[in-house]
Amino acid sequence: MTRAYDVLVIGAGIVGAACALALRDEGLDVALVDAASPGSGVTAAGMGHLVALDESEDELDLCLLSLRMWRQFCARHPGVGDPSPCGTLWVAENEHQLQEAHLRAQRLSARGYGADAVGGDQLRHLEPALRRGLCGGVRVSGDSVVYPPAVADFLARQLVAKGGELHAGQRVISIGQGSVTLANGTLLAAGRIVLAAGVQAAALMPEIPVFGRKGHLAITDRYPNTLNHQVVSMNYGQPAPGEDALSVAANVQPRATGQWLVGSCRQDRQESLEVDPAVLAQVLRSAIALLPRLANMHVVRAWTGMRPATPDGRPLIGPHPARKDVWLACGHEGLGVTTSFGTAALLAAQLTGRAAPLDAAPYLPSRFTSMREMQHVL
């Protein structure tokens, strides 16, 4: 055994790194453990959008809290993660989607988050790369994109600079009572353990209802000044688990390099991380249907990732209902980057007993029967 910590955070993706730093800022003795390097897992595979989603009020609450914190972070640390305040254009291809777009504009505007309904002509004026004939959509000016692995790495280095510890390249193989065992046999002790290991959370604790939702992404060569906004189809959302074998909705981002980052799709019941050419083709076709010039661009790389999802689409943030020393910060699916800082603030408040910045009830792990039932076996 090395030594005991107040808190041990498992998983140095952007959520885990943000939680570790927030807890260190509370004055706790914190160690961050990851099987690889900070930000190199699911965080590196994702798109890095900072976006206000409003599929439920509590989802929007967490997004808006975190987006305020992201603005503060970017102001304090300019240039970290190459943030781009490009905004989002939600694109409606038919009248039904246009009605939903107008409702989104109303909901976001009512919460003080800049969102304007736009018609088809105005849409093409804002984003000339869009095809003609689209019905309209919503421009959300406060949204941004960022390169999340760089932010996760920065947060981990901040943790170390403030006296915390980083155990990189150390895989956790089991979680005991107040301790974890690493693959090399080392035992690390802690008064509290925060599990922020994404899709690996269920491998360490099988009762945790987190599963992988596979996505395909591609990135083009450099085409500077050809895309002004993040462009997202109004079809984009989080389908129910197992509802469909494949869900595809265009999401295209301009990167600081001049490249276009292209997504997105969701597939359940997938274990392989290999690129499926047929699925990738559907993702590209969906994007080309909105942005025709993409058809003539050179795609330089394609890859996949597993989003850590939950059955009800909400992350798990809070104490394990059957293990008083274990806390969870996982299951964010496609909103891990957006909600990382809000998650860290909520978890730190819960763990220290301070007033929470928002209602924690929708995110408590105890909402799942599978976790409550563990009380009878532990």
Coordinates of N, CA, C and O in Angstrom, one line a residue, residues 142-240:
G142 N -24.6 31.0 -28.0 CA -23.8 30.7 -26.9 C -23.0 29.4 -26.9 O -22.1 29.2 -26.1
D143 N -23.4 28.5 -27.9 CA -22.7 27.2 -27.9 C -21.3 27.4 -28.5 O -21.0 28.3 -29.2
S144 N -20.4 26.4 -28.2 CA -19.0 26.4 -28.6 C -18.6 25.0 -29.0 O -19.3 24.0 -28.7
V145 N -17.4 24.9 -29.5 CA -16.7 23.6 -29.6 C -15.3 23.8 -29.0 O -14.7 24.9 -29.0
V146 N -14.8 22.7 -28.5 CA -13.5 22.7 -27.8 C -12.8 21.3 -28.1 O -13.5 20.3 -28.5
Y147 N -11.5 21.3 -27.9 CA -10.8 20.0 -28.1 C -10.6 19.4 -26.7 O -9.7 19.8 -25.9
P148 N -11.5 18.5 -26.3 CA -11.5 18.1 -24.9 C -10.3 17.3 -24.3 O -10.0 17.5 -23.1
P149 N -9.6 16.5 -25.1 CA -8.4 15.9 -24.5 C -7.4 16.9 -23.9 O -6.8 16.7 -22.9
A150 N -7.2 18.0 -24.6 CA -6.3 19.0 -24.1 C -6.8 19.6 -22.8 O -6.0 20.0 -21.9
V151 N -8.1 19.8 -22.7 CA -8.7 20.4 -21.4 C -8.5 19.4 -20.3 O -8.1 19.7 -19.2
A152 N -8.8 18.1 -20.5 CA -8.7 17.1 -19.5 C -7.2 17.0 -19.0 O -6.9 16.9 -17.8
D153 N -6.3 17.1 -20.0 CA -4.9 17.0 -19.6 C -4.5 18.3 -18.8 O -3.8 18.2 -17.8
F154 N -5.0 19.4 -19.1 CA -4.7 20.6 -18.4 C -5.3 20.6 -17.0 O -4.6 20.9 -16.0
L155 N -6.5 20.0 -16.8 CA -7.1 19.9 -15.5 C -6.3 19.0 -14.6 O -6.1 19.2 -13.4
A156 N -5.8 17.9 -15.2 CA -5.0 16.9 -14.5 C -3.7 17.6 -14.0 O -3.2 17.4 -12.9
R157 N -3.1 18.4 -14.9 CA -1.9 19.1 -14.5 C -2.1 20.1 -13.4 O -1.3 20.4 -12.6
Q158 N -3.3 20.8 -13.5 CA -3.7 21.7 -12.5 C -3.8 21.0 -11.1 O -3.4 21.6 -10.1
L159 N -4.4 19.9 -11.2 CA -4.5 19.1 -9.9 C -3.2 18.8 -9.3 O -3.0 19.0 -8.1
V160 N -2.2 18.4 -10.1 CA -0.9 18.1 -9.6 C -0.2 19.4 -9.1 O 0.4 19.4 -8.0
A161 N -0.4 20.5 -9.8 CA 0.2 21.7 -9.4 C -0.4 22.2 -8.0 O 0.3 22.9 -7.3
K162 N -1.6 21.8 -7.7 CA -2.2 22.2 -6.5 C -2.0 21.2 -5.4 O -2.7 21.3 -4.3
G163 N -1.2 20.2 -5.6 CA -0.8 19.3 -4.5 C -1.5 17.9 -4.6 O -1.3 17.1 -3.8
G164 N -2.4 17.7 -5.6 CA -3.0 16.4 -5.8 C -2.0 15.5 -6.5 O -0.9 15.9 -6.9
E165 N -2.4 14.2 -6.7 CA -1.6 13.2 -7.3 C -2.3 12.6 -8.5 O -3.5 12.5 -8.5
L166 N -1.5 12.3 -9.5 CA -1.9 11.6 -10.7 C -1.2 10.3 -10.9 O 0.0 10.3 -10.9
H167 N -2.0 9.2 -11.0 CA -1.5 7.9 -11.2 C -1.9 7.5 -12.6 O -2.9 6.9 -12.9
A168 N -1.1 7.9 -13.6 CA -1.4 7.7 -15.0 C -0.8 6.3 -15.4 O 0.2 5.9 -14.9
G169 N -1.5 5.6 -16.4 CA -1.0 4.3 -16.8 C -1.2 3.2 -15.8 O -0.5 2.2 -15.8
Q170 N -2.1 3.5 -14.8 CA -2.4 2.5 -13.8 C -3.9 2.1 -13.8 O -4.8 2.9 -13.5
R171 N -4.1 0.9 -14.2 CA -5.5 0.4 -14.4 C -6.0 -0.2 -13.1 O -5.3 -1.0 -12.4
V172 N -7.2 0.3 -12.7 CA -7.9 -0.3 -11.5 C -8.6 -1.6 -11.9 O -9.3 -1.6 -12.9
I173 N -8.3 -2.6 -11.1 CA -8.9 -3.9 -11.4 C -10.0 -4.3 -10.5 O -10.9 -5.1 -10.8
S174 N -10.0 -3.7 -9.3 CA -11.1 -3.9 -8.3 C -11.2 -2.8 -7.3 O -10.3 -2.1 -7.1
I175 N -12.5 -2.7 -6.8 CA -12.7 -1.6 -5.8 C -13.2 -2.3 -4.5 O -14.2 -3.1 -4.5
G176 N -12.4 -2.1 -3.5 CA -12.8 -2.7 -2.2 C -13.4 -1.7 -1.2 O -13.8 -0.7 -1.6
Q177 N -13.4 -2.1 0.0 CA -14.0 -1.2 1.0 C -12.9 -0.1 1.4 O -11.9 -0.4 2.1
G178 N -13.1 1.1 0.9 CA -12.1 2.1 1.1 C -10.8 2.0 0.4 O -9.8 2.6 0.8
S179 N -10.7 1.2 -0.6 CA -9.4 1.0 -1.3 C -9.7 0.5 -2.7 O -10.8 0.0 -3.1
V180 N -8.7 0.7 -3.6 CA -8.7 0.1 -4.9 C -7.4 -0.7 -5.2 O -6.4 -0.4 -4.6
T181 N -7.5 -1.7 -6.0 CA -6.4 -2.5 -6.4 C -6.0 -2.2 -7.8 O -6.9 -2.3 -8.7
L182 N -4.7 -1.9 -8.1 CA -4.3 -1.7 -9.4 C -3.8 -3.0 -10.1 O -3.5 -4.0 -9.4
A183 N -3.6 -2.9 -11.4 CA -3.2 -4.1 -12.1 C -1.8 -4.6 -11.7 O -1.5 -5.8 -11.8
N184 N -1.0 -3.7 -11.2 CA 0.4 -4.1 -10.8 C 0.4 -4.6 -9.4 O 1.5 -4.8 -8.8
G185 N -0.8 -4.7 -8.7 CA -0.8 -5.2 -7.4 C -0.8 -4.1 -6.3 O -1.1 -4.4 -5.1
T186 N -0.6 -2.9 -6.7 CA -0.6 -1.8 -5.7 C -2.0 -1.6 -5.1 O -3.0 -1.6 -5.9
L187 N -2.1 -1.3 -3.8 CA -3.3 -1.0 -3.2 C -3.3 0.5 -2.8 O -2.4 0.9 -2.1
L188 N -4.3 1.2 -3.3 CA -4.5 2.6 -2.9 C -5.7 2.8 -2.0 O -6.8 2.3 -2.3
A189 N -5.5 3.4 -0.9 CA -6.6 3.6 0.1 C -7.1 5.0 0.0 O -6.4 6.0 -0.3
A190 N -8.4 5.1 0.3 CA -9.1 6.4 0.3 C -10.3 6.4 1.2 O -11.0 5.3 1.2
G191 N -10.6 7.5 1.8 CA -11.9 7.6 2.6 C -13.1 7.5 1.7 O -14.1 6.9 2.1
R192 N -13.0 8.1 0.5 CA -14.1 8.1 -0.5 C -13.5 7.8 -1.9 O -12.4 8.3 -2.2
I193 N -14.3 7.1 -2.7 CA -13.8 6.8 -4.0 C -14.9 7.3 -5.0 O -16.1 7.1 -4.8
V194 N -14.4 8.0 -6.0 CA -15.3 8.5 -7.0 C -15.1 7.8 -8.3 O -13.9 7.8 -8.8
L195 N -16.1 7.1 -8.8 CA -16.0 6.3 -10.0 C -16.5 7.1 -11.2 O -17.6 7.4 -11.3
A196 N -15.5 7.6 -12.1 CA -15.8 8.4 -13.2 C -15.2 7.8 -14.5 O -14.6 8.4 -15.3
A197 N -15.3 6.4 -14.6 CA -14.6 5.7 -15.6 C -15.4 5.4 -16.8 O -15.1 4.5 -17.6
G198 N -16.5 6.2 -17.1 CA -17.2 6.0 -18.3 C -17.8 4.6 -18.5 O -18.4 4.1 -17.6
V199 N -17.6 4.0 -19.7 CA -18.2 2.7 -20.0 C -17.5 1.6 -19.1 O -18.1 0.5 -19.0
Q200 N -16.4 1.9 -18.5 CA -15.7 0.9 -17.7 C -16.3 0.8 -16.3 O -15.9 -0.1 -15.5
A201 N -17.2 1.8 -16.0 CA -17.8 1.8 -14.6 C -18.5 0.5 -14.3 O -18.3 -0.1 -13.2
A202 N -19.2 0.0 -15.3 CA -20.0 -1.3 -15.1 C -19.1 -2.5 -15.0 O -19.4 -3.5 -14.3
A203 N -17.9 -2.4 -15.6 CA -17.0 -3.5 -15.4 C -16.4 -3.6 -14.0 O -16.2 -4.7 -13.5
L204 N -16.2 -2.5 -13.4 CA -15.8 -2.5 -12.0 C -16.9 -2.7 -11.0 O -16.6 -3.3 -9.9
M205 N -18.1 -2.3 -11.3 CA -19.2 -2.5 -10.5 C -20.4 -2.9 -11.4 O -21.1 -2.0 -11.9
P206 N -20.7 -4.2 -11.5 CA -21.7 -4.6 -12.5 C -23.1 -4.1 -12.2 O -23.9 -4.1 -13.1
E207 N -23.4 -3.7 -11.0 CA -24.7 -3.2 -10.7 C -25.0 -1.8 -11.3 O -26.1 -1.3 -11.3
I208 N -24.0 -1.1 -11.7 CA -24.1 0.2 -12.3 C -24.7 0.2 -13.7 O -24.2 -0.5 -14.6
P209 N -25.9 0.8 -13.9 CA -26.6 0.7 -15.2 C -26.0 1.6 -16.2 O -26.7 2.6 -16.7
V210 N -24.7 1.4 -16.6 CA -24.1 2.2 -17.7 C -23.7 1.2 -18.8 O -23.1 0.2 -18.5
F211 N -24.0 1.6 -20.0 CA -23.7 0.7 -21.1 C -23.1 1.6 -22.3 O -23.3 2.8 -22.3
G212 N -22.4 0.9 -23.2 CA -21.8 1.6 -24.3 C -22.7 1.9 -25.4 O -23.5 1.0 -25.8
R213 N -22.7 3.1 -26.0 CA -23.5 3.4 -27.1 C -22.5 3.9 -28.2 O -21.9 5.0 -28.1
K214 N -22.3 3.1 -29.2 CA -21.2 3.3 -30.2 C -21.5 4.4 -31.1 O -22.6 4.6 -31.6
G215 N -20.5 5.2 -31.4 CA -20.6 6.3 -32.4 C -19.4 6.2 -33.4 O -18.3 5.8 -33.1
H216 N -19.7 6.7 -34.6 CA -18.7 6.8 -35.7 C -18.4 8.3 -36.0 O -19.4 9.1 -36.0
L217 N -17.2 8.6 -36.2 CA -16.8 10.0 -36.5 C -15.8 10.0 -37.6 O -15.1 9.0 -37.8
A218 N -15.7 11.1 -38.3 CA -14.7 11.3 -39.4 C -14.2 12.7 -39.4 O -15.0 13.6 -39.0
I219 N -13.0 13.0 -39.8 CA -12.5 14.3 -39.9 C -11.9 14.5 -41.3 O -11.2 13.6 -41.8
T220 N -12.1 15.7 -41.8 CA -11.6 16.0 -43.2 C -10.2 16.6 -43.1 O -9.7 16.9 -42.1
D221 N -9.7 16.8 -44.3 CA -8.5 17.6 -44.5 C -8.8 19.1 -44.1 O -9.9 19.4 -43.7
R222 N -7.9 19.9 -44.2 CA -8.1 21.3 -43.8 C -8.7 22.1 -44.9 O -8.2 22.2 -46.1
Y223 N -9.8 22.8 -44.6 CA -10.5 23.6 -45.6 C -10.9 24.9 -44.8 O -12.0 25.1 -44.4
P224 N -9.9 25.8 -44.6 CA -10.2 27.0 -43.7 C -11.3 27.9 -44.2 O -11.5 28.0 -45.4
N225 N -12.1 28.4 -43.3 CA -13.1 29.4 -43.6 C -14.2 28.9 -44.5 O -14.8 29.7 -45.3
T226 N -14.5 27.6 -44.4 CA -15.6 27.1 -45.2 C -16.8 26.7 -44.4 O -17.9 26.4 -44.9
L227 N -16.7 26.7 -43.0 CA -17.9 26.4 -42.2 C -17.8 27.4 -41.0 O -16.8 27.5 -40.3
N228 N -18.9 28.1 -40.7 CA -19.0 29.1 -39.7 C -19.5 28.6 -38.4 O -19.1 29.1 -37.3
H229 N -20.4 27.6 -38.4 CA -21.1 27.2 -37.2 C -21.0 25.7 -37.1 O -20.7 25.0 -38.0
Q230 N -21.3 25.2 -35.9 CA -21.6 23.8 -35.7 C -23.0 23.6 -36.3 O -23.9 24.3 -36.0
V231 N -23.1 22.6 -37.2 CA -24.4 22.4 -37.9 C -25.0 21.0 -37.4 O -24.3 20.0 -37.5
V232 N -26.2 21.1 -36.9 CA -26.8 19.9 -36.3 C -28.2 19.7 -36.8 O -29.0 20.7 -36.8
S233 N -28.5 18.5 -37.2 CA -29.9 18.2 -37.6 C -30.8 18.2 -36.4 O -30.4 17.8 -35.3
M234 N -32.0 18.6 -36.6 CA -33.0 18.6 -35.5 C -33.4 17.1 -35.1 O -34.1 16.9 -34.2
N235 N -32.9 16.2 -35.9 CA -33.1 14.8 -35.6 C -32.2 14.3 -34.4 O -32.4 13.2 -33.9
Y236 N -31.2 15.1 -34.1 CA -30.2 14.8 -33.1 C -30.9 14.6 -31.7 O -31.6 15.5 -31.3
G237 N -30.6 13.5 -31.0 CA -31.1 13.3 -29.7 C -30.6 12.0 -29.1 O -29.7 11.3 -29.7
Q238 N -31.2 11.6 -28.0 CA -30.8 10.4 -27.4 C -31.9 9.4 -27.4 O -32.8 9.4 -26.6
P239 N -31.9 8.4 -28.3 CA -33.0 7.4 -28.4 C -33.0 6.5 -27.2 O -32.0 6.4 -26.5
A240 N -34.1 5.9 -27.0 CA -34.2 4.9 -25.9 C -33.3 3.7 -26.2 O -33.1 3.4 -27.3

